[in-house]
Amino acid sequence: MVKKELRIMYKFVTGFALIVIILWGCKDEMSKTGLGLLPTGDLVSVRKHTIDKEKIKAYTVTDEKQRTDETASNLLGSFNDPVFGKTTTDFACQFRLNSYPDFTKNAQPDSLVLYLYYTEVYGDTITPQKLNVYELASDLSFEEKYYQYVNLKGLSYGELIGQKSFLPKFRLDSLSKVYGSTKKAPKDTIIQEIAIKLDQKLIQKLMTADTLTMSDNVKFMKYFKGLYVEAGNLNTGGAIMKIYTVAGQNSKGIGSYLVLHYHNSEKDSLYYSYAISSNAARVNRFTHDYSTSRFATSLDKRDHLDSLIYLQTTGGLASKIFIPTLSNWSDSTDCAINKAELIFQVDTILTDTTAMKLLPPPYKVILSAIAEDGSLYFPSDLGFSQAYFGGYYYSKDKTYRFNIAKHLQEMIAKKKGKENYGFYLSTDARNTIFRRVVLKGTTSKTGIRLDITYSKIK
């Protein structure tokens, strides 16, 4: 029985091997099967084409103004960037009641403290920051739109009610289990606290509010409109901190508070917290001074093509990119775009790409197309996925890359609304984090390039 099975297996293996040999010998002929049935012009070949820096124009512009209301975090501080000049960020916010406060039993105030929390510092940690606190005199509206140049000091009383000088801190937590942090390679950032004691007059105002005012948040916020935290002026150094204002809207689960510490005839160490909730208005102010920067004289000038282009969050800087021959680059329209990769190279001298990344570049940049009326829209390629479209920072070769294959195909096909008016390159998360990056411009040795892979019908 065993011998019979072996004979059958031998015949099967021998026959299979013979078939493979025959087919292998015929593979060249089989690969040509049907070619005689196709017209000569129907053959397809894959080609590559590069639009290099000589045919691309790019210049730095002032970014569009940013909305700054109701963000989950707020930026605070003054930073003199050696490349980008000075940026100042500060904010105002409302506070809401958590419950009805119990100021009975001969309650007596001890202190009123504004607690601000942060984990991120962009800049140095050796220059003292000075913060000034004012009470708001005008209402902040949760429904109103606010933009980066809002005059928050003009919405406040002129009297200073709190002041704090401090050194920003940045430390990594080796004991945390978050992000795989270890003693040898700590990764999770320790939460830092800024505590600012406020004036006695505001304490009295809060503790002597009547029952009707303290029974309803709308009435309370009319009575106490909130606070404006101003970053003091710095002429050198400095930093910008990302303040966690609203609890529950960040991975840390932390938020900032105004806390009234008090005691009564029965207990010591009592406190009442006024929260910055998601329903409280929060507004940032961003200002930039580029007068000391190397690009100050060329900013917003289309006829000046620099060897570098500059991007910055907080409504700072962006770039306009023009490729005049983009819509007619091919020798005919009988082609299908497989891939069109627009590549921007980071300048590693003026951008911190080291492992420490004290001034890290943006995690992602945004590429928009410019319409005929000057408005912006996203290329169709983003509809596939963000990963396909690109824009992320690649640390391996220090680049940002975008695939605009479908957008280019639509331009070649002269699809309405997809005409070639250029691109707008800006940073991601422009109103919630502080980042900046310097890229190689079209007149640099590296430049900007567009690599196109397409299928051509012969």
Tab-separated table of C-alpha atoms in Angstrom:
chain	number	residue	atom	x	y	z
A	1	MET	CA	0.000	0.000	0.000
A	2	VAL	CA	2.815	2.358	0.881
A	3	LYS	CA	4.683	1.543	-2.368
A	4	LYS	CA	1.575	2.320	-4.368
A	5	GLU	CA	1.183	5.728	-2.722
A	6	LEU	CA	4.842	6.515	-3.391
A	7	ARG	CA	4.429	5.631	-7.099
A	8	ILE	CA	1.413	7.965	-7.357
A	9	MET	CA	3.277	10.798	-5.658
A	10	TYR	CA	6.294	10.257	-7.951
A	11	LYS	CA	4.121	10.489	-11.072
A	12	PHE	CA	2.459	13.703	-9.763
A	13	VAL	CA	5.751	15.441	-8.979
A	14	THR	CA	7.281	14.418	-12.321
A	15	GLY	CA	4.239	15.650	-14.256
A	16	PHE	CA	4.108	18.963	-12.393
A	17	ALA	CA	7.807	19.587	-13.002
A	18	LEU	CA	7.354	18.903	-16.749
A	19	ILE	CA	4.512	21.430	-16.978
A	20	VAL	CA	6.596	24.093	-15.216
A	21	ILE	CA	9.515	23.564	-17.634
A	22	ILE	CA	7.238	23.882	-20.673
A	23	LEU	CA	5.580	27.029	-19.386
A	24	TRP	CA	8.906	28.616	-18.404
A	25	GLY	CA	10.239	28.050	-21.900
A	26	CYS	CA	7.182	29.710	-23.389
A	27	LYS	CA	7.049	32.738	-21.061
A	28	ASP	CA	8.586	35.167	-23.555
A	29	GLU	CA	6.054	34.238	-26.210
A	30	MET	CA	3.142	34.315	-23.745
A	31	SER	CA	4.115	37.793	-22.534
A	32	LYS	CA	3.680	39.018	-26.116
A	33	THR	CA	0.299	37.425	-26.601
A	34	GLY	CA	-2.270	39.917	-27.866
A	35	LEU	CA	0.205	42.605	-28.862
A	36	GLY	CA	-0.655	42.168	-32.506
A	37	LEU	CA	-4.292	42.903	-31.690
A	38	LEU	CA	-3.538	46.399	-30.200
A	39	PRO	CA	-3.062	49.562	-32.258
A	40	THR	CA	0.514	50.858	-32.122
A	41	GLY	CA	-0.514	53.928	-30.086
A	42	ASP	CA	-2.091	51.949	-27.257
A	43	LEU	CA	1.100	50.728	-25.581
A	44	VAL	CA	1.721	52.128	-22.073
A	45	SER	CA	5.032	53.041	-20.461
A	46	VAL	CA	5.852	54.431	-17.030
A	47	ARG	CA	7.939	57.589	-17.026
A	48	LYS	CA	9.394	60.000	-14.507
A	49	HIS	CA	9.697	63.757	-14.692
A	50	THR	CA	11.101	66.299	-12.233
A	51	ILE	CA	10.139	69.947	-12.044
A	52	ASP	CA	13.183	71.385	-10.327
A	53	LYS	CA	13.855	74.582	-8.425
A	54	GLU	CA	14.540	76.716	-11.517
A	55	LYS	CA	10.868	76.401	-12.521
A	56	ILE	CA	9.424	76.903	-9.019
A	57	LYS	CA	8.921	80.218	-7.222
A	58	ALA	CA	8.415	80.619	-3.470
A	59	TYR	CA	8.398	83.548	-1.068
A	60	THR	CA	7.499	84.190	2.580
A	61	VAL	CA	4.260	85.974	3.473
A	62	THR	CA	2.466	87.063	6.607
A	63	ASP	CA	0.074	84.247	7.473
A	64	GLU	CA	-3.680	84.687	7.551
A	65	LYS	CA	-4.986	86.039	10.852
A	66	GLN	CA	-6.096	83.264	13.184
A	67	ARG	CA	-9.185	82.810	15.304
A	68	THR	CA	-8.109	82.482	18.920
A	69	ASP	CA	-11.297	81.852	20.879
A	70	GLU	CA	-12.400	78.672	22.657
A	71	THR	CA	-9.263	76.619	22.095
A	72	ALA	CA	-8.504	73.764	24.517
A	73	SER	CA	-5.187	75.312	25.495
A	74	ASN	CA	-3.767	78.837	25.433
A	75	LEU	CA	-0.305	80.210	24.703
A	76	LEU	CA	1.474	82.502	27.150
A	77	GLY	CA	4.875	84.187	27.138
A	78	SER	CA	7.308	86.443	25.316
A	79	PHE	CA	9.975	84.944	23.059
A	80	ASN	CA	12.802	86.669	21.163
A	81	ASP	CA	13.672	84.182	18.450
A	82	PRO	CA	17.190	84.724	17.021
A	83	VAL	CA	15.836	83.978	13.529
A	84	PHE	CA	12.169	85.029	13.591
A	85	GLY	CA	12.186	88.065	15.878
A	86	LYS	CA	9.820	88.639	18.805
A	87	THR	CA	6.506	86.896	19.477
A	88	THR	CA	4.264	87.732	22.430
A	89	THR	CA	1.260	85.652	23.446
A	90	ASP	CA	-1.224	86.249	26.284
A	91	PHE	CA	-4.862	85.470	26.997
A	92	ALA	CA	-8.090	86.363	28.798
A	93	CYS	CA	-10.718	83.986	30.116
A	94	GLN	CA	-13.957	83.681	32.054
A	95	PHE	CA	-14.477	81.632	35.215
A	96	ARG	CA	-17.593	79.694	36.138
A	97	LEU	CA	-19.113	78.485	39.385
A	98	ASN	CA	-18.833	74.784	40.173
A	99	SER	CA	-21.435	74.970	42.936
A	100	TYR	CA	-22.853	77.448	45.387
A	101	PRO	CA	-19.940	78.531	47.640
A	102	ASP	CA	-20.334	78.173	51.398
A	103	PHE	CA	-18.950	81.390	52.862
A	104	THR	CA	-20.942	81.043	56.116
A	105	LYS	CA	-19.812	80.479	59.704
A	106	ASN	CA	-17.805	83.694	59.797
A	107	ALA	CA	-15.706	82.732	56.727
A	108	GLN	CA	-12.460	84.670	56.410
A	109	PRO	CA	-10.261	84.808	53.258
A	110	ASP	CA	-6.641	83.665	53.303
A	111	SER	CA	-5.641	84.179	49.679
A	112	LEU	CA	-6.866	84.158	46.086
A	113	VAL	CA	-4.549	82.316	43.709
A	114	LEU	CA	-4.615	81.839	39.951
A	115	TYR	CA	-3.135	78.414	39.132
A	116	LEU	CA	-1.887	77.916	35.562
A	117	TYR	CA	-0.499	74.563	34.380
A	118	TYR	CA	1.803	73.711	31.480
A	119	THR	CA	4.092	70.944	30.237
A	120	GLU	CA	5.520	72.494	27.090
A	121	VAL	CA	8.105	75.284	26.822
A	122	TYR	CA	9.240	76.638	23.454
A	123	GLY	CA	12.361	78.728	23.967
A	124	ASP	CA	14.848	78.957	26.822
A	125	THR	CA	14.467	78.179	30.517
A	126	ILE	CA	17.067	80.676	31.740
A	127	THR	CA	15.246	83.954	31.054
A	128	PRO	CA	12.725	84.997	33.748
A	129	GLN	CA	9.203	85.624	32.504
A	130	LYS	CA	7.023	88.329	34.017
A	131	LEU	CA	3.239	87.929	34.058
A	132	ASN	CA	0.729	90.680	34.862
A	133	VAL	CA	-2.908	89.997	35.785
A	134	TYR	CA	-5.830	92.390	35.297
A	135	GLU	CA	-9.549	92.047	35.942
A	136	LEU	CA	-11.698	92.286	32.827
A	137	ALA	CA	-13.917	95.352	32.611
A	138	SER	CA	-15.818	94.217	29.500
A	139	ASP	CA	-17.672	90.997	28.778
A	140	LEU	CA	-16.128	88.192	26.781
A	141	SER	CA	-18.699	86.539	24.532
A	142	PHE	CA	-18.661	82.782	24.095
A	143	GLU	CA	-20.468	83.159	20.757
A	144	GLU	CA	-18.346	85.962	19.295
A	145	LYS	CA	-15.376	85.318	17.023
A	146	TYR	CA	-12.059	86.728	18.252
A	147	TYR	CA	-8.845	87.027	16.259
A	148	GLN	CA	-5.171	87.251	17.183
A	149	TYR	CA	-4.864	91.043	17.356
A	150	VAL	CA	-7.719	91.534	19.845
A	151	ASN	CA	-6.946	94.306	22.350
A	152	LEU	CA	-7.341	92.366	25.597
A	153	LYS	CA	-5.759	95.075	27.706
A	154	GLY	CA	-8.356	97.478	26.376
A	155	LEU	CA	-11.037	95.156	27.728
A	156	SER	CA	-9.503	95.289	31.224
A	157	TYR	CA	-9.332	97.654	34.164
A	158	GLY	CA	-6.031	99.506	34.277
A	159	GLU	CA	-5.225	98.471	37.851
A	160	LEU	CA	-2.771	95.605	38.264
A	161	ILE	CA	-4.189	92.912	40.587
A	162	GLY	CA	-1.428	90.309	40.381
A	163	GLN	CA	2.144	89.877	39.213
A	164	LYS	CA	4.554	86.969	38.938
A	165	SER	CA	8.190	86.621	37.884
A	166	PHE	CA	9.371	83.066	37.332
A	167	LEU	CA	11.660	80.811	35.330
A	168	PRO	CA	9.840	78.413	32.987
A	169	LYS	CA	10.618	74.792	33.734
A	170	PHE	CA	10.861	71.740	31.529
A	171	ARG	CA	11.467	68.331	33.048
A	172	LEU	CA	10.753	64.780	31.934
A	173	ASP	CA	9.211	62.237	34.275
A	174	SER	CA	11.126	58.961	34.539
A	175	LEU	CA	8.503	57.434	36.861
A	176	SER	CA	5.523	57.850	34.566
A	177	LYS	CA	4.151	54.872	32.666
A	178	VAL	CA	2.843	57.097	29.900
A	179	TYR	CA	4.536	56.941	26.440
A	180	GLY	CA	6.847	54.158	27.656
A	181	SER	CA	8.811	56.480	29.919
A	182	THR	CA	11.706	54.848	31.767
A	183	LYS	CA	14.430	55.953	34.157
A	184	LYS	CA	17.055	55.727	31.410
A	185	ALA	CA	14.817	57.304	28.753
A	186	PRO	CA	12.183	59.545	30.389
A	187	LYS	CA	9.513	60.694	27.922
A	188	ASP	CA	6.496	61.993	29.777
A	189	THR	CA	6.616	65.688	30.664
A	190	ILE	CA	6.122	66.722	34.275
A	191	ILE	CA	3.255	69.148	34.820
A	192	GLN	CA	4.516	72.573	35.903
A	193	GLU	CA	2.529	75.059	37.982
A	194	ILE	CA	2.452	78.855	37.983
A	195	ALA	CA	0.735	80.242	41.084
A	196	ILE	CA	-0.110	83.965	41.046
A	197	LYS	CA	-1.544	85.582	44.189
A	198	LEU	CA	-4.211	88.185	43.433
A	199	ASP	CA	-5.205	91.426	45.098
A	200	GLN	CA	-7.316	91.696	48.242
A	201	LYS	CA	-9.904	93.826	46.428
A	202	LEU	CA	-10.865	90.944	44.144
A	203	ILE	CA	-11.098	88.631	47.171
A	204	GLN	CA	-13.610	90.969	48.776
A	205	LYS	CA	-15.556	91.234	45.548
A	206	LEU	CA	-15.933	87.478	45.287
A	207	MET	CA	-16.750	86.858	48.942
A	208	THR	CA	-19.302	89.642	49.260
A	209	ALA	CA	-21.305	88.798	46.128
A	210	ASP	CA	-25.009	88.457	46.981
A	211	THR	CA	-27.026	85.244	46.889
A	212	LEU	CA	-28.700	86.047	43.557
A	213	THR	CA	-25.347	86.664	41.835
A	214	MET	CA	-23.878	83.402	43.148
A	215	SER	CA	-26.901	81.308	42.206
A	216	ASP	CA	-26.475	81.531	38.448
A	217	ASN	CA	-23.427	81.441	36.150
A	218	VAL	CA	-24.820	84.033	33.734
A	219	LYS	CA	-25.321	86.518	36.570
A	220	PHE	CA	-21.968	85.635	38.104
A	221	MET	CA	-20.056	86.237	34.853
A	222	LYS	CA	-21.741	89.614	34.521
A	223	TYR	CA	-20.549	90.417	38.038
A	224	PHE	CA	-17.026	89.016	37.606
A	225	LYS	CA	-16.129	89.086	33.912
A	226	GLY	CA	-12.830	87.228	34.172
A	227	LEU	CA	-9.085	87.866	34.041
A	228	TYR	CA	-6.506	88.986	31.508
A	229	VAL	CA	-3.031	87.434	31.901
A	230	GLU	CA	-0.449	89.583	30.139
A	231	ALA	CA	3.058	88.475	29.201
A	232	GLY	CA	5.596	91.125	30.163
A	233	ASN	CA	7.898	92.588	27.549
A	234	LEU	CA	11.287	90.898	27.030
A	235	ASN	CA	14.075	92.236	24.827
A	236	THR	CA	16.179	89.068	24.805
A	237	GLY	CA	15.535	85.355	25.222
A	238	GLY	CA	12.304	84.107	26.675
A	239	ALA	CA	9.845	81.334	25.874
A	240	ILE	CA	6.232	80.536	25.109
A	241	MET	CA	4.317	78.053	27.223
A	242	LYS	CA	1.301	75.980	26.290
A	243	ILE	CA	-1.159	76.541	29.143
A	244	TYR	CA	-3.731	73.849	29.834
A	245	THR	CA	-6.760	76.006	30.515
A	246	VAL	CA	-9.709	73.613	30.209
A	247	ALA	CA	-9.686	70.355	32.186
A	248	GLY	CA	-10.745	67.256	30.277
A	249	GLN	CA	-9.730	68.595	26.875
A	250	ASN	CA	-6.169	67.319	26.946
A	251	SER	CA	-4.372	64.022	27.508
A	252	LYS	CA	-3.194	65.172	30.942
A	253	GLY	CA	-6.727	65.738	32.194
A	254	ILE	CA	-5.646	68.988	33.845
A	255	GLY	CA	-6.977	72.526	33.711
A	256	SER	CA	-6.248	75.913	35.254
A	257	TYR	CA	-8.277	77.378	38.146
A	258	LEU	CA	-8.847	80.436	40.250
A	259	VAL	CA	-8.879	79.234	43.878
A	260	LEU	CA	-10.101	81.151	46.914
A	261	HIS	CA	-8.434	79.799	50.058
A	262	TYR	CA	-10.302	80.589	53.290
A	263	HIS	CA	-11.201	79.375	56.790
A	264	ASN	CA	-14.210	79.695	59.058
A	265	SER	CA	-14.946	79.364	62.749
A	266	GLU	CA	-14.974	75.557	62.484
A	267	LYS	CA	-12.342	74.595	59.882
A	268	ASP	CA	-9.038	75.735	58.452
A	269	SER	CA	-7.645	75.205	54.957
A	270	LEU	CA	-10.927	75.460	53.070
A	271	TYR	CA	-11.056	76.473	49.421
A	272	TYR	CA	-13.446	77.179	46.584
A	273	SER	CA	-12.450	76.766	42.905
A	274	TYR	CA	-13.688	78.867	40.014
A	275	ALA	CA	-13.217	76.770	36.875
A	276	ILE	CA	-12.290	77.577	33.296
A	277	SER	CA	-14.756	75.130	31.776
A	278	SER	CA	-15.403	74.340	28.126
A	279	ASN	CA	-18.364	76.741	28.336
A	280	ALA	CA	-16.180	79.637	29.484
A	281	ALA	CA	-14.881	82.089	26.888
A	282	ARG	CA	-11.121	81.949	26.313
A	283	VAL	CA	-9.294	84.309	23.964
A	284	ASN	CA	-5.611	84.508	22.962
A	285	ARG	CA	-3.699	87.503	21.625
A	286	PHE	CA	-0.676	86.976	19.335
A	287	THR	CA	1.715	89.716	18.206
A	288	HIS	CA	4.865	89.494	16.077
A	289	ASP	CA	7.755	91.870	15.531
A	290	TYR	CA	9.942	90.868	12.571
A	291	SER	CA	11.960	94.096	12.419
A	292	THR	CA	15.166	92.356	13.583
A	293	SER	CA	14.802	89.283	11.347
A	294	ARG	CA	16.917	88.644	8.241
A	295	PHE	CA	13.789	88.443	6.067
A	296	ALA	CA	12.185	91.686	7.312
A	297	THR	CA	12.840	93.612	4.085
A	298	SER	CA	11.609	90.817	1.798
A	299	LEU	CA	8.474	89.759	3.690
A	300	ASP	CA	5.325	89.739	1.506
A	301	LYS	CA	7.283	90.689	-1.610
A	302	ARG	CA	6.451	88.380	-4.495
A	303	ASP	CA	9.387	89.508	-6.620
A	304	HIS	CA	11.914	88.522	-3.930
A	305	LEU	CA	12.810	84.838	-4.153
A	306	ASP	CA	14.943	84.029	-1.123
A	307	SER	CA	17.137	80.984	-0.637
A	308	LEU	CA	15.032	80.263	2.476
A	309	ILE	CA	11.337	80.367	3.318
A	310	TYR	CA	9.890	80.669	6.813
A	311	LEU	CA	6.835	79.106	8.465
A	312	GLN	CA	5.482	79.971	11.919
A	313	THR	CA	2.306	79.268	13.914
A	314	THR	CA	0.186	81.879	15.781
A	315	GLY	CA	-0.753	83.667	12.565
A	316	GLY	CA	2.924	84.317	11.948
A	317	LEU	CA	4.446	83.266	8.624
A	318	ALA	CA	3.503	81.132	5.620
A	319	SER	CA	4.732	80.726	2.045
A	320	LYS	CA	3.244	81.028	-1.416
A	321	ILE	CA	4.485	78.527	-4.001
A	322	PHE	CA	4.109	79.045	-7.758
A	323	ILE	CA	4.897	76.490	-10.487
A	324	PRO	CA	3.962	78.342	-13.709
A	325	THR	CA	4.336	75.318	-16.022
A	326	LEU	CA	2.510	72.857	-13.764
A	327	SER	CA	-0.682	72.576	-15.813
A	328	ASN	CA	1.104	71.943	-19.123
A	329	TRP	CA	4.328	70.178	-18.134
A	330	SER	CA	3.728	66.995	-20.193
A	331	ASP	CA	4.163	66.672	-23.957
A	332	SER	CA	0.536	65.589	-24.340
A	333	THR	CA	-2.577	64.937	-22.312
A	334	ASP	CA	-2.477	61.174	-22.997
A	335	CYS	CA	-1.107	60.316	-19.587
A	336	ALA	CA	-2.227	59.240	-16.126
A	337	ILE	CA	-0.491	60.694	-13.076
A	338	ASN	CA	0.590	57.909	-10.733
A	339	LYS	CA	2.378	60.074	-8.194
A	340	ALA	CA	3.330	63.736	-7.931
A	341	GLU	CA	5.455	64.393	-4.848
A	342	LEU	CA	6.148	67.998	-3.851
A	343	ILE	CA	9.202	67.997	-1.568
A	344	PHE	CA	10.359	70.695	0.861
A	345	GLN	CA	13.767	70.373	2.524
A	346	VAL	CA	14.274	71.656	6.084
A	347	ASP	CA	17.249	73.951	6.647
A	348	THR	CA	19.091	72.170	9.467
A	349	ILE	CA	21.218	75.189	10.393
A	350	LEU	CA	18.350	77.533	11.309
A	351	THR	CA	15.953	74.770	12.412
A	352	ASP	CA	16.551	72.595	15.466
A	353	THR	CA	16.527	69.013	14.152
A	354	THR	CA	18.723	67.587	16.909
A	355	ALA	CA	17.580	64.802	19.219
A	356	MET	CA	16.918	67.306	22.023
A	357	LYS	CA	14.742	69.553	19.813
A	358	LEU	CA	14.588	72.556	22.140
A	359	LEU	CA	12.969	74.429	19.234
A	360	PRO	CA	11.275	71.551	17.389
A	361	PRO	CA	9.873	72.025	13.881
A	362	PRO	CA	6.124	71.546	13.282
A	363	TYR	CA	4.929	67.956	13.392
A	364	LYS	CA	2.920	68.691	10.256
A	365	VAL	CA	2.563	71.479	7.695
A	366	ILE	CA	-0.476	72.241	5.540
A	367	LEU	CA	-0.568	72.622	1.754
A	368	SER	CA	-3.557	74.431	0.265
A	369	ALA	CA	-4.280	75.324	-3.340
A	370	ILE	CA	-5.038	78.944	-4.249
A	371	ALA	CA	-8.266	79.676	-6.133
A	372	GLU	CA	-8.755	82.412	-8.747
A	373	ASP	CA	-10.256	84.761	-6.139
A	374	GLY	CA	-7.341	84.207	-3.752
A	375	SER	CA	-9.235	81.891	-1.400
A	376	LEU	CA	-7.725	78.573	-0.303
A	377	TYR	CA	-8.917	75.006	-0.767
A	378	PHE	CA	-7.394	71.580	-0.160
A	379	PRO	CA	-6.156	69.533	-3.139
A	380	SER	CA	-8.382	66.541	-3.966
A	381	ASP	CA	-5.644	64.139	-2.831
A	382	LEU	CA	-6.452	64.900	0.806
A	383	GLY	CA	-9.798	63.165	0.236
A	384	PHE	CA	-8.001	59.797	0.050
A	385	SER	CA	-6.383	60.198	3.472
A	386	GLN	CA	-4.004	62.476	5.349
A	387	ALA	CA	-1.357	59.748	5.229
A	388	TYR	CA	-1.625	59.589	1.417
A	389	PHE	CA	-1.616	63.373	1.000
A	390	GLY	CA	1.307	63.880	3.403
A	391	GLY	CA	2.666	66.955	5.129
A	392	TYR	CA	4.261	65.184	8.093
A	393	TYR	CA	7.833	65.865	9.157
A	394	TYR	CA	10.188	63.066	8.112
A	395	SER	CA	13.098	63.095	10.553
A	396	LYS	CA	15.097	60.603	8.463
A	397	ASP	CA	15.761	63.015	5.594
A	398	LYS	CA	14.464	66.246	7.202
A	399	THR	CA	11.687	66.854	4.664
A	400	TYR	CA	7.979	67.545	4.312
A	401	ARG	CA	6.343	65.769	1.357
A	402	PHE	CA	2.961	66.037	-0.357
A	403	ASN	CA	1.396	63.831	-3.026
A	404	ILE	CA	-0.679	66.001	-5.382
A	405	ALA	CA	-1.224	63.419	-8.158
A	406	LYS	CA	-5.002	63.829	-8.450
A	407	HIS	CA	-4.751	67.607	-8.214
A	408	LEU	CA	-2.226	67.651	-11.063
A	409	GLN	CA	-4.395	65.319	-13.152
A	410	GLU	CA	-7.351	67.682	-12.686
A	411	MET	CA	-5.224	70.658	-13.741
A	412	ILE	CA	-3.999	68.901	-16.886
A	413	ALA	CA	-7.604	67.983	-17.699
A	414	LYS	CA	-8.517	71.687	-17.228
A	415	LYS	CA	-11.184	70.902	-14.658
A	416	LYS	CA	-13.117	74.008	-13.661
A	417	GLY	CA	-11.979	75.455	-10.349
A	418	LYS	CA	-8.657	73.596	-10.503
A	419	GLU	CA	-6.680	76.155	-12.452
A	420	ASN	CA	-3.021	76.778	-11.605
A	421	TYR	CA	-2.841	79.765	-9.230
A	422	GLY	CA	-0.223	78.256	-6.930
A	423	PHE	CA	-0.137	76.834	-3.414
A	424	TYR	CA	-0.156	78.159	0.142
A	425	LEU	CA	2.116	76.416	2.658
A	426	SER	CA	1.445	76.971	6.361
A	427	THR	CA	1.857	75.272	9.724
A	428	ASP	CA	-0.627	72.972	11.428
A	429	ALA	CA	-2.450	73.835	14.699
A	430	ARG	CA	-1.684	77.524	14.206
A	431	ASN	CA	-3.697	78.774	17.198
A	432	THR	CA	-2.879	76.138	19.852
A	433	ILE	CA	0.871	75.450	19.718
A	434	PHE	CA	4.000	77.458	18.985
A	435	ARG	CA	6.265	76.085	16.256
A	436	ARG	CA	8.469	77.432	13.489
A	437	VAL	CA	10.617	75.999	10.706
A	438	VAL	CA	12.979	77.267	8.011
A	439	LEU	CA	12.821	75.528	4.617
A	440	LYS	CA	15.131	75.651	1.630
A	441	GLY	CA	13.853	78.147	-0.930
A	442	THR	CA	13.967	77.920	-4.692
A	443	THR	CA	17.220	79.872	-5.012
A	444	SER	CA	19.088	77.606	-2.595
A	445	LYS	CA	21.296	74.736	-3.760
A	446	THR	CA	18.712	72.168	-2.630
A	447	GLY	CA	15.581	74.082	-3.575
A	448	ILE	CA	12.034	72.757	-3.868
A	449	ARG	CA	11.183	70.023	-6.342
A	450	LEU	CA	8.193	68.146	-7.740
A	451	ASP	CA	8.815	64.513	-8.733
A	452	ILE	CA	6.171	63.160	-11.116
A	453	THR	CA	5.642	59.512	-12.032
A	454	TYR	CA	3.094	58.939	-14.806
A	455	SER	CA	1.867	56.341	-17.278
A	456	LYS	CA	2.198	57.450	-20.902
A	457	ILE	CA	0.095	56.004	-23.707
A	458	LYS	CA	2.354	55.587	-26.737
